[in-house]
Amino acid sequence: MSKILTIRFSAIGDVAMTIPIIYSVAKAYPEDLFTVLTQTFLTPVFMNRPSNVNITGADIANAEKSFWGILRCAFMLRKEGFDTVLDLHGVFRSRIIDAIFFLSGKKIFKIDKGRKQRRQIISRPPKEIHPLRTAIMRYADVFRKAGYDFDETFVSLFENNPVTESFPEEKKGNWIGIAPFAKHKGKIYPLKKMEIVIKQLSEKKDTAVFLFGGQGREADMLKEWSEKYPNVRNAAGCYSIDQELVLISKLDLLVSMDSANMHLASLVETDVVSIWGATHPYAGFYGYRQDPDNAVQAVLPCRPCSIFGNKPCYREDYACMNEIVPEQIVHKVKDFLYK
């Protein structure tokens, strides 16, 4: 039996994208033990996992935030007797852990992020863009470099564990989820326009619209919309992350930005209409097994200008989002649900 340590701390969507690969490998090699090191608050995402997959949480916002904190973490992990480290993150913290295990004579395999190709795809026009190797492919590459030959057998977090949890209301008609937020401005559809989308979808007969977001300002805005329009429910702050996954699995469709919600939906086989601005599906972060035809995006020579959406718009007009009219999104949803 080999003991494998796999590292991916963040972000939520990137951690979620490791699951199809880790679960597939673990099922193909039941005699080996796989331990995933991620942020503590993300451990519930690894639900219904194979019996040979363990999850270890790191509090990188507090105890493991500093160099000395992550160093202590590395020495504690070394005591676990891991044979191999698979670094799916390639950041300062994971490199510290890599170094400790390397000095102990252990095998280290690291992700190739394709930085050169990423720089090319976000360069200013004129340029030609083409699909890059996806993040999930790059995760799989690390396992294959470590000697694991496997097929991607993952289907859903609930494939072998049907959802039995009930919600306050019985499902009738279509349930549509809307996740209008993202970490960076370049990935957020203008909220006034998103409100129009919500209004129009809420008017559809036999349809319930569920709004997803974080606490604070996001929850306040979603609460305002849910009180303003019929058939709209605010899910922000109402559920734990594993309960939210159950709710997303019950949706007929989720409307999402290029954000974690797209990836969470992909883990439970829920179709996603995704909205793209500064980022682009070609950069390799499209939802796992999602239909590329369900991406809504403006055709502009400057796109993409950012891999993660964190760079300010050099045009200063965010045309990539502002040129998408609400009707495009509504029509895409209706074409999918009512065809």
Short mmCIF file of N, CA and C in Angstrom, two decimals, residues 160-323:
data_model
loop_
_atom_site.label_atom_id
_atom_site.label_comp_id
_atom_site.label_asym_id
_atom_site.label_seq_id
_atom_site.Cartn_x
_atom_site.Cartn_y
_atom_site.Cartn_z
N ASN A 160 -23.60 7.22 -6.00
CA ASN A 160 -23.87 6.00 -5.24
C ASN A 160 -24.55 6.29 -3.91
N ASN A 161 -24.91 7.55 -3.70
CA ASN A 161 -25.57 7.95 -2.46
C ASN A 161 -26.71 8.90 -2.80
N PRO A 162 -27.85 8.37 -3.22
CA PRO A 162 -28.97 9.22 -3.64
C PRO A 162 -29.35 10.24 -2.57
N VAL A 163 -29.74 11.41 -3.01
CA VAL A 163 -30.13 12.48 -2.09
C VAL A 163 -31.45 12.14 -1.43
N THR A 164 -31.46 12.18 -0.12
CA THR A 164 -32.70 11.91 0.62
C THR A 164 -33.14 13.12 1.43
N GLU A 165 -32.27 14.11 1.55
CA GLU A 165 -32.59 15.29 2.35
C GLU A 165 -33.71 16.10 1.69
N SER A 166 -34.66 16.50 2.51
CA SER A 166 -35.79 17.28 2.01
C SER A 166 -35.58 18.76 2.32
N PHE A 167 -36.32 19.60 1.60
CA PHE A 167 -36.25 21.04 1.80
C PHE A 167 -37.64 21.54 2.20
N PRO A 168 -37.71 22.78 2.67
CA PRO A 168 -38.99 23.29 3.18
C PRO A 168 -40.15 23.18 2.21
N GLU A 169 -39.87 23.09 0.93
CA GLU A 169 -40.96 22.98 -0.04
C GLU A 169 -40.73 21.81 -0.98
N GLU A 170 -41.82 21.25 -1.42
CA GLU A 170 -41.76 20.15 -2.37
C GLU A 170 -41.48 20.70 -3.76
N LYS A 171 -40.65 20.00 -4.49
CA LYS A 171 -40.30 20.48 -5.82
C LYS A 171 -41.46 20.32 -6.78
N LYS A 172 -41.83 21.43 -7.41
CA LYS A 172 -42.86 21.43 -8.44
C LYS A 172 -42.37 22.29 -9.60
N GLY A 173 -42.57 21.83 -10.79
CA GLY A 173 -42.13 22.59 -11.94
C GLY A 173 -40.61 22.63 -12.02
N ASN A 174 -40.08 23.72 -12.58
CA ASN A 174 -38.64 23.87 -12.75
C ASN A 174 -38.02 24.68 -11.61
N TRP A 175 -36.88 24.21 -11.15
CA TRP A 175 -36.10 24.95 -10.17
C TRP A 175 -34.87 25.50 -10.87
N ILE A 176 -34.73 26.82 -10.85
CA ILE A 176 -33.57 27.49 -11.47
C ILE A 176 -32.76 28.15 -10.37
N GLY A 177 -31.47 27.92 -10.38
CA GLY A 177 -30.58 28.59 -9.45
C GLY A 177 -29.88 29.75 -10.14
N ILE A 178 -29.62 30.81 -9.41
CA ILE A 178 -28.85 31.94 -9.95
C ILE A 178 -27.79 32.32 -8.94
N ALA A 179 -26.53 32.29 -9.37
CA ALA A 179 -25.40 32.66 -8.52
C ALA A 179 -24.73 33.87 -9.17
N PRO A 180 -25.12 35.09 -8.80
CA PRO A 180 -24.72 36.28 -9.56
C PRO A 180 -23.37 36.89 -9.17
N PHE A 181 -22.69 36.29 -8.18
CA PHE A 181 -21.47 36.92 -7.69
C PHE A 181 -20.23 36.11 -8.03
N ALA A 182 -19.10 36.78 -7.98
CA ALA A 182 -17.78 36.15 -8.13
C ALA A 182 -16.80 37.00 -7.33
N LYS A 183 -15.59 36.52 -7.22
CA LYS A 183 -14.60 37.21 -6.39
C LYS A 183 -14.15 38.53 -6.99
N HIS A 184 -14.08 38.58 -8.34
CA HIS A 184 -13.53 39.76 -9.00
C HIS A 184 -14.54 40.40 -9.94
N LYS A 185 -14.42 41.72 -10.12
CA LYS A 185 -15.36 42.49 -10.92
C LYS A 185 -15.43 41.99 -12.36
N GLY A 186 -14.29 41.58 -12.92
CA GLY A 186 -14.26 41.12 -14.30
C GLY A 186 -15.07 39.87 -14.56
N LYS A 187 -15.57 39.25 -13.49
CA LYS A 187 -16.37 38.03 -13.64
C LYS A 187 -17.80 38.21 -13.15
N ILE A 188 -18.20 39.44 -12.87
CA ILE A 188 -19.55 39.68 -12.34
C ILE A 188 -20.40 40.41 -13.38
N TYR A 189 -21.51 39.80 -13.75
CA TYR A 189 -22.46 40.44 -14.65
C TYR A 189 -23.09 41.61 -13.91
N PRO A 190 -23.24 42.79 -14.55
CA PRO A 190 -23.80 43.96 -13.86
C PRO A 190 -25.09 43.61 -13.11
N LEU A 191 -25.13 43.95 -11.85
CA LEU A 191 -26.22 43.49 -10.99
C LEU A 191 -27.58 44.06 -11.39
N LYS A 192 -27.60 45.27 -11.94
CA LYS A 192 -28.88 45.80 -12.41
C LYS A 192 -29.43 44.97 -13.57
N LYS A 193 -28.54 44.50 -14.42
CA LYS A 193 -28.97 43.64 -15.52
C LYS A 193 -29.36 42.26 -15.01
N MET A 194 -28.62 41.76 -14.00
CA MET A 194 -28.98 40.45 -13.44
C MET A 194 -30.34 40.51 -12.78
N GLU A 195 -30.68 41.64 -12.20
CA GLU A 195 -32.01 41.78 -11.60
C GLU A 195 -33.10 41.63 -12.67
N ILE A 196 -32.83 42.12 -13.86
CA ILE A 196 -33.80 41.96 -14.96
C ILE A 196 -33.95 40.49 -15.32
N VAL A 197 -32.84 39.76 -15.32
CA VAL A 197 -32.88 38.32 -15.59
C VAL A 197 -33.75 37.62 -14.56
N ILE A 198 -33.52 37.94 -13.30
CA ILE A 198 -34.28 37.32 -12.21
C ILE A 198 -35.77 37.65 -12.34
N LYS A 199 -36.08 38.90 -12.62
CA LYS A 199 -37.47 39.32 -12.76
C LYS A 199 -38.17 38.54 -13.87
N GLN A 200 -37.51 38.44 -15.02
CA GLN A 200 -38.14 37.76 -16.16
C GLN A 200 -38.31 36.26 -15.91
N LEU A 201 -37.32 35.64 -15.29
CA LEU A 201 -37.43 34.20 -15.01
C LEU A 201 -38.46 33.92 -13.93
N SER A 202 -38.61 34.85 -12.99
CA SER A 202 -39.57 34.64 -11.90
C SER A 202 -41.01 34.69 -12.39
N GLU A 203 -41.22 35.29 -13.55
CA GLU A 203 -42.58 35.42 -14.09
C GLU A 203 -43.03 34.15 -14.82
N LYS A 204 -42.11 33.23 -15.04
CA LYS A 204 -42.45 31.99 -15.74
C LYS A 204 -43.29 31.10 -14.83
N LYS A 205 -44.39 30.59 -15.36
CA LYS A 205 -45.28 29.75 -14.57
C LYS A 205 -44.58 28.46 -14.15
N ASP A 206 -44.92 27.97 -12.94
CA ASP A 206 -44.37 26.73 -12.41
C ASP A 206 -42.85 26.75 -12.35
N THR A 207 -42.29 27.88 -11.94
CA THR A 207 -40.83 28.01 -11.83
C THR A 207 -40.49 28.65 -10.49
N ALA A 208 -39.50 28.08 -9.83
CA ALA A 208 -38.95 28.66 -8.60
C ALA A 208 -37.50 29.03 -8.87
N VAL A 209 -37.12 30.23 -8.43
CA VAL A 209 -35.76 30.72 -8.64
C VAL A 209 -35.06 30.80 -7.28
N PHE A 210 -33.93 30.13 -7.16
CA PHE A 210 -33.14 30.13 -5.92
C PHE A 210 -31.88 30.96 -6.14
N LEU A 211 -31.63 31.87 -5.20
CA LEU A 211 -30.48 32.77 -5.32
C LEU A 211 -29.36 32.33 -4.37
N PHE A 212 -28.14 32.23 -4.92
CA PHE A 212 -26.99 31.76 -4.15
C PHE A 212 -25.95 32.86 -4.03
N GLY A 213 -25.36 32.98 -2.85
CA GLY A 213 -24.32 33.97 -2.64
C GLY A 213 -23.75 33.86 -1.25
N GLY A 214 -22.85 34.77 -0.92
CA GLY A 214 -22.21 34.77 0.39
C GLY A 214 -22.97 35.61 1.39
N GLN A 215 -22.37 35.78 2.54
CA GLN A 215 -22.99 36.56 3.60
C GLN A 215 -22.73 38.05 3.41
N GLY A 216 -23.32 38.85 4.26
CA GLY A 216 -23.10 40.29 4.21
C GLY A 216 -23.84 40.95 3.06
N ARG A 217 -23.11 41.77 2.30
CA ARG A 217 -23.72 42.56 1.22
C ARG A 217 -24.42 41.67 0.20
N GLU A 218 -23.82 40.54 -0.13
CA GLU A 218 -24.43 39.65 -1.12
C GLU A 218 -25.76 39.14 -0.61
N ALA A 219 -25.78 38.64 0.61
CA ALA A 219 -27.03 38.11 1.18
C ALA A 219 -28.10 39.18 1.27
N ASP A 220 -27.70 40.40 1.60
CA ASP A 220 -28.67 41.49 1.71
C ASP A 220 -29.32 41.78 0.36
N MET A 221 -28.52 41.79 -0.69
CA MET A 221 -29.06 42.07 -2.02
C MET A 221 -29.98 40.94 -2.49
N LEU A 222 -29.57 39.70 -2.23
CA LEU A 222 -30.39 38.57 -2.63
C LEU A 222 -31.71 38.54 -1.86
N LYS A 223 -31.65 38.91 -0.59
CA LYS A 223 -32.86 38.98 0.22
C LYS A 223 -33.82 40.03 -0.35
N GLU A 224 -33.26 41.17 -0.76
CA GLU A 224 -34.07 42.23 -1.35
C GLU A 224 -34.76 41.75 -2.62
N TRP A 225 -34.04 41.05 -3.48
CA TRP A 225 -34.62 40.53 -4.71
C TRP A 225 -35.69 39.48 -4.42
N SER A 226 -35.42 38.61 -3.44
CA SER A 226 -36.39 37.55 -3.14
C SER A 226 -37.69 38.11 -2.61
N GLU A 227 -37.62 39.25 -1.94
CA GLU A 227 -38.84 39.88 -1.41
C GLU A 227 -39.55 40.71 -2.47
N LYS A 228 -38.81 41.08 -3.51
CA LYS A 228 -39.34 41.98 -4.54
C LYS A 228 -40.07 41.23 -5.64
N TYR A 229 -39.65 40.00 -5.92
CA TYR A 229 -40.19 39.26 -7.06
C TYR A 229 -40.82 37.94 -6.61
N PRO A 230 -41.89 37.52 -7.29
CA PRO A 230 -42.55 36.27 -6.90
C PRO A 230 -41.71 35.06 -7.28
N ASN A 231 -41.92 33.98 -6.57
CA ASN A 231 -41.28 32.69 -6.88
C ASN A 231 -39.76 32.72 -6.76
N VAL A 232 -39.23 33.70 -6.00
CA VAL A 232 -37.78 33.81 -5.82
C VAL A 232 -37.45 33.52 -4.36
N ARG A 233 -36.47 32.63 -4.13
CA ARG A 233 -36.05 32.24 -2.78
C ARG A 233 -34.58 32.63 -2.57
N ASN A 234 -34.28 33.14 -1.42
CA ASN A 234 -32.91 33.48 -1.08
C ASN A 234 -32.27 32.32 -0.33
N ALA A 235 -31.25 31.70 -0.91
CA ALA A 235 -30.56 30.57 -0.27
C ALA A 235 -29.28 31.00 0.43
N ALA A 236 -28.88 32.25 0.30
CA ALA A 236 -27.62 32.72 0.87
C ALA A 236 -27.65 32.66 2.39
N GLY A 237 -26.68 31.98 2.96
CA GLY A 237 -26.57 31.89 4.41
C GLY A 237 -27.56 30.95 5.06
N CYS A 238 -28.34 30.25 4.25
CA CYS A 238 -29.37 29.36 4.81
C CYS A 238 -28.89 27.92 4.98
N TYR A 239 -27.82 27.57 4.30
CA TYR A 239 -27.38 26.17 4.29
C TYR A 239 -25.88 26.06 4.47
N SER A 240 -25.44 24.93 4.99
CA SER A 240 -24.02 24.61 5.03
C SER A 240 -23.59 24.24 3.61
N ILE A 241 -22.31 24.13 3.38
CA ILE A 241 -21.83 23.87 2.02
C ILE A 241 -22.30 22.52 1.49
N ASP A 242 -22.38 21.51 2.36
CA ASP A 242 -22.85 20.21 1.90
C ASP A 242 -24.36 20.23 1.64
N GLN A 243 -25.12 20.98 2.44
CA GLN A 243 -26.55 21.12 2.19
C GLN A 243 -26.80 21.90 0.90
N GLU A 244 -25.95 22.90 0.65
CA GLU A 244 -26.08 23.67 -0.58
C GLU A 244 -25.84 22.79 -1.80
N LEU A 245 -24.91 21.86 -1.69
CA LEU A 245 -24.67 20.92 -2.78
C LEU A 245 -25.91 20.06 -3.05
N VAL A 246 -26.60 19.68 -1.99
CA VAL A 246 -27.84 18.91 -2.15
C VAL A 246 -28.88 19.74 -2.88
N LEU A 247 -29.04 20.99 -2.48
CA LEU A 247 -30.01 21.86 -3.15
C LEU A 247 -29.64 22.07 -4.61
N ILE A 248 -28.37 22.31 -4.90
CA ILE A 248 -27.94 22.51 -6.28
C ILE A 248 -28.22 21.26 -7.11
N SER A 249 -28.09 20.10 -6.49
CA SER A 249 -28.35 18.85 -7.23
C SER A 249 -29.81 18.71 -7.62
N LYS A 250 -30.69 19.42 -6.92
CA LYS A 250 -32.12 19.34 -7.22
C LYS A 250 -32.55 20.35 -8.29
N LEU A 251 -31.66 21.29 -8.63
CA LEU A 251 -31.99 22.29 -9.64
C LEU A 251 -32.06 21.66 -11.03
N ASP A 252 -32.89 22.24 -11.87
CA ASP A 252 -32.91 21.84 -13.27
C ASP A 252 -31.82 22.56 -14.05
N LEU A 253 -31.42 23.73 -13.54
CA LEU A 253 -30.40 24.52 -14.22
C LEU A 253 -29.87 25.57 -13.24
N LEU A 254 -28.57 25.85 -13.34
CA LEU A 254 -27.98 26.92 -12.56
C LEU A 254 -27.41 27.97 -13.50
N VAL A 255 -27.72 29.24 -13.25
CA VAL A 255 -27.11 30.36 -13.96
C VAL A 255 -25.99 30.88 -13.08
N SER A 256 -24.77 30.87 -13.59
CA SER A 256 -23.63 31.20 -12.75
C SER A 256 -22.60 32.01 -13.51
N MET A 257 -21.82 32.76 -12.76
CA MET A 257 -20.63 33.40 -13.32
C MET A 257 -19.55 32.32 -13.48
N ASP A 258 -18.38 32.73 -13.95
CA ASP A 258 -17.20 31.88 -13.91
C ASP A 258 -16.74 31.87 -12.46
N SER A 259 -17.39 31.03 -11.65
CA SER A 259 -17.16 31.07 -10.20
C SER A 259 -17.28 29.67 -9.63
N ALA A 260 -17.11 29.58 -8.31
CA ALA A 260 -17.14 28.29 -7.63
C ALA A 260 -18.46 27.57 -7.84
N ASN A 261 -19.57 28.31 -7.91
CA ASN A 261 -20.87 27.66 -8.04
C ASN A 261 -20.98 26.83 -9.32
N MET A 262 -20.35 27.30 -10.39
CA MET A 262 -20.34 26.52 -11.63
C MET A 262 -19.69 25.17 -11.40
N HIS A 263 -18.60 25.15 -10.63
CA HIS A 263 -17.88 23.91 -10.39
C HIS A 263 -18.60 23.02 -9.38
N LEU A 264 -19.25 23.61 -8.40
CA LEU A 264 -20.02 22.81 -7.45
C LEU A 264 -21.19 22.14 -8.17
N ALA A 265 -21.85 22.88 -9.06
CA ALA A 265 -22.94 22.29 -9.83
C ALA A 265 -22.44 21.13 -10.69
N SER A 266 -21.24 21.28 -11.24
CA SER A 266 -20.68 20.23 -12.08
C SER A 266 -20.44 18.95 -11.30
N LEU A 267 -20.19 19.08 -10.01
CA LEU A 267 -19.95 17.90 -9.17
C LEU A 267 -21.21 17.11 -8.89
N VAL A 268 -22.37 17.71 -9.12
CA VAL A 268 -23.63 17.02 -8.82
C VAL A 268 -24.50 16.88 -10.07
N GLU A 269 -23.87 16.97 -11.25
CA GLU A 269 -24.54 16.75 -12.54
C GLU A 269 -25.65 17.76 -12.83
N THR A 270 -25.53 18.96 -12.34
CA THR A 270 -26.51 20.00 -12.65
C THR A 270 -25.98 20.85 -13.80
N ASP A 271 -26.80 21.02 -14.81
CA ASP A 271 -26.39 21.82 -15.97
C ASP A 271 -26.27 23.29 -15.59
N VAL A 272 -25.32 23.96 -16.25
CA VAL A 272 -25.03 25.36 -15.93
C VAL A 272 -25.05 26.21 -17.19
N VAL A 273 -25.77 27.35 -17.12
CA VAL A 273 -25.61 28.42 -18.09
C VAL A 273 -24.64 29.39 -17.44
N SER A 274 -23.44 29.50 -17.99
CA SER A 274 -22.40 30.33 -17.38
C SER A 274 -22.19 31.61 -18.17
N ILE A 275 -21.87 32.67 -17.45
CA ILE A 275 -21.68 34.00 -18.04
C ILE A 275 -20.22 34.40 -17.89
N TRP A 276 -19.61 34.78 -19.01
CA TRP A 276 -18.17 35.03 -19.04
C TRP A 276 -17.87 36.46 -19.48
N GLY A 277 -16.95 37.10 -18.78
CA GLY A 277 -16.56 38.46 -19.12
C GLY A 277 -15.08 38.55 -19.43
N ALA A 278 -14.30 38.99 -18.43
CA ALA A 278 -12.85 39.15 -18.63
C ALA A 278 -12.15 37.81 -18.82
N THR A 279 -12.72 36.75 -18.27
CA THR A 279 -12.15 35.42 -18.42
C THR A 279 -12.79 34.72 -19.62
N HIS A 280 -12.34 33.51 -19.90
CA HIS A 280 -12.82 32.80 -21.10
C HIS A 280 -12.76 31.29 -20.86
N PRO A 281 -13.74 30.54 -21.36
CA PRO A 281 -13.69 29.08 -21.21
C PRO A 281 -12.41 28.45 -21.76
N TYR A 282 -11.80 29.10 -22.76
CA TYR A 282 -10.57 28.56 -23.35
C TYR A 282 -9.40 28.51 -22.36
N ALA A 283 -9.47 29.27 -21.28
CA ALA A 283 -8.36 29.32 -20.33
C ALA A 283 -8.24 28.04 -19.51
N GLY A 284 -9.26 27.18 -19.59
CA GLY A 284 -9.15 25.87 -18.95
C GLY A 284 -9.93 25.69 -17.68
N PHE A 285 -10.82 26.64 -17.35
CA PHE A 285 -11.56 26.55 -16.10
C PHE A 285 -13.07 26.41 -16.32
N TYR A 286 -13.45 25.81 -17.43
CA TYR A 286 -14.88 25.58 -17.68
C TYR A 286 -15.37 24.46 -16.76
N GLY A 287 -16.67 24.44 -16.49
CA GLY A 287 -17.23 23.43 -15.60
C GLY A 287 -17.03 22.02 -16.14
N TYR A 288 -16.76 21.09 -15.24
CA TYR A 288 -16.50 19.70 -15.60
C TYR A 288 -17.69 19.09 -16.35
N ARG A 289 -17.42 18.69 -17.58
CA ARG A 289 -18.41 18.04 -18.45
C ARG A 289 -19.64 18.92 -18.72
N GLN A 290 -19.49 20.21 -18.59
CA GLN A 290 -20.58 21.12 -18.96
C GLN A 290 -20.57 21.33 -20.47
N ASP A 291 -21.74 21.63 -21.02
CA ASP A 291 -21.90 21.84 -22.45
C ASP A 291 -21.35 23.22 -22.83
N PRO A 292 -20.35 23.28 -23.70
CA PRO A 292 -19.79 24.59 -24.11
C PRO A 292 -20.83 25.52 -24.73
N ASP A 293 -21.89 24.96 -25.31
CA ASP A 293 -22.92 25.79 -25.92
C ASP A 293 -23.71 26.59 -24.90
N ASN A 294 -23.57 26.25 -23.62
CA ASN A 294 -24.31 26.95 -22.58
C ASN A 294 -23.54 28.12 -21.99
N ALA A 295 -22.42 28.48 -22.60
CA ALA A 295 -21.67 29.65 -22.16
C ALA A 295 -22.20 30.89 -22.87
N VAL A 296 -22.46 31.94 -22.11
CA VAL A 296 -22.91 33.22 -22.65
C VAL A 296 -21.74 34.19 -22.58
N GLN A 297 -21.36 34.73 -23.73
CA GLN A 297 -20.20 35.62 -23.75
C GLN A 297 -20.24 36.54 -24.96
N ALA A 298 -19.66 37.71 -24.80
CA ALA A 298 -19.56 38.67 -25.90
C ALA A 298 -18.30 38.37 -26.71
N VAL A 299 -18.41 38.53 -28.02
CA VAL A 299 -17.26 38.30 -28.90
C VAL A 299 -16.51 39.62 -29.04
N LEU A 300 -15.37 39.71 -28.40
CA LEU A 300 -14.56 40.92 -28.42
C LEU A 300 -13.09 40.54 -28.62
N PRO A 301 -12.34 41.33 -29.38
CA PRO A 301 -10.93 40.99 -29.63
C PRO A 301 -10.06 41.06 -28.38
N CYS A 302 -10.51 41.77 -27.36
CA CYS A 302 -9.69 41.90 -26.14
C CYS A 302 -9.87 40.74 -25.18
N ARG A 303 -10.86 39.91 -25.39
CA ARG A 303 -11.11 38.79 -24.49
C ARG A 303 -10.29 37.57 -24.89
N PRO A 304 -9.81 36.84 -23.83
CA PRO A 304 -9.82 37.22 -22.41
C PRO A 304 -8.66 38.16 -22.10
N CYS A 305 -8.84 38.97 -21.08
CA CYS A 305 -7.75 39.85 -20.65
C CYS A 305 -7.20 39.43 -19.31
N SER A 306 -7.81 38.41 -18.72
CA SER A 306 -7.39 37.96 -17.39
C SER A 306 -7.72 36.48 -17.23
N ILE A 307 -6.84 35.75 -16.56
CA ILE A 307 -7.11 34.34 -16.29
C ILE A 307 -8.13 34.20 -15.17
N PHE A 308 -8.00 35.03 -14.15
CA PHE A 308 -8.85 34.90 -12.96
C PHE A 308 -9.85 36.04 -12.80
N GLY A 309 -9.85 36.99 -13.72
CA GLY A 309 -10.79 38.10 -13.64
C GLY A 309 -10.38 39.19 -12.68
N ASN A 310 -9.14 39.15 -12.18
CA ASN A 310 -8.71 40.08 -11.14
C ASN A 310 -8.01 41.32 -11.69
N LYS A 311 -7.81 41.41 -13.00
CA LYS A 311 -7.15 42.57 -13.57
C LYS A 311 -8.18 43.62 -13.97
N PRO A 312 -7.90 44.90 -13.73
CA PRO A 312 -8.86 45.94 -14.14
C PRO A 312 -8.96 46.01 -15.66
N CYS A 313 -10.11 46.41 -16.14
CA CYS A 313 -10.35 46.52 -17.58
C CYS A 313 -9.52 47.66 -18.15
N TYR A 314 -8.60 47.35 -19.07
CA TYR A 314 -7.77 48.42 -19.61
C TYR A 314 -8.56 49.33 -20.55
N ARG A 315 -9.72 48.86 -21.03
CA ARG A 315 -10.62 49.72 -21.82
C ARG A 315 -11.44 50.62 -20.90
N GLU A 316 -11.55 50.19 -19.64
CA GLU A 316 -12.28 50.90 -18.59
C GLU A 316 -13.79 50.90 -18.78
N ASP A 317 -14.30 50.05 -19.67
CA ASP A 317 -15.75 50.02 -19.87
C ASP A 317 -16.38 48.66 -19.59
N TYR A 318 -15.55 47.66 -19.32
CA TYR A 318 -16.04 46.30 -19.07
C TYR A 318 -17.09 45.90 -20.11
N ALA A 319 -16.76 46.16 -21.36
CA ALA A 319 -17.68 45.83 -22.45
C ALA A 319 -17.98 44.34 -22.49
N CYS A 320 -17.04 43.53 -22.05
CA CYS A 320 -17.23 42.08 -22.08
C CYS A 320 -18.47 41.65 -21.32
N MET A 321 -18.82 42.39 -20.27
CA MET A 321 -20.05 42.10 -19.52
C MET A 321 -21.19 43.00 -19.96
N ASN A 322 -20.90 44.26 -20.18
CA ASN A 322 -21.97 45.22 -20.47
C ASN A 322 -22.63 45.01 -21.83
N GLU A 323 -21.93 44.36 -22.75
CA GLU A 323 -22.53 44.12 -24.06
C GLU A 323 -23.46 42.90 -24.07
#
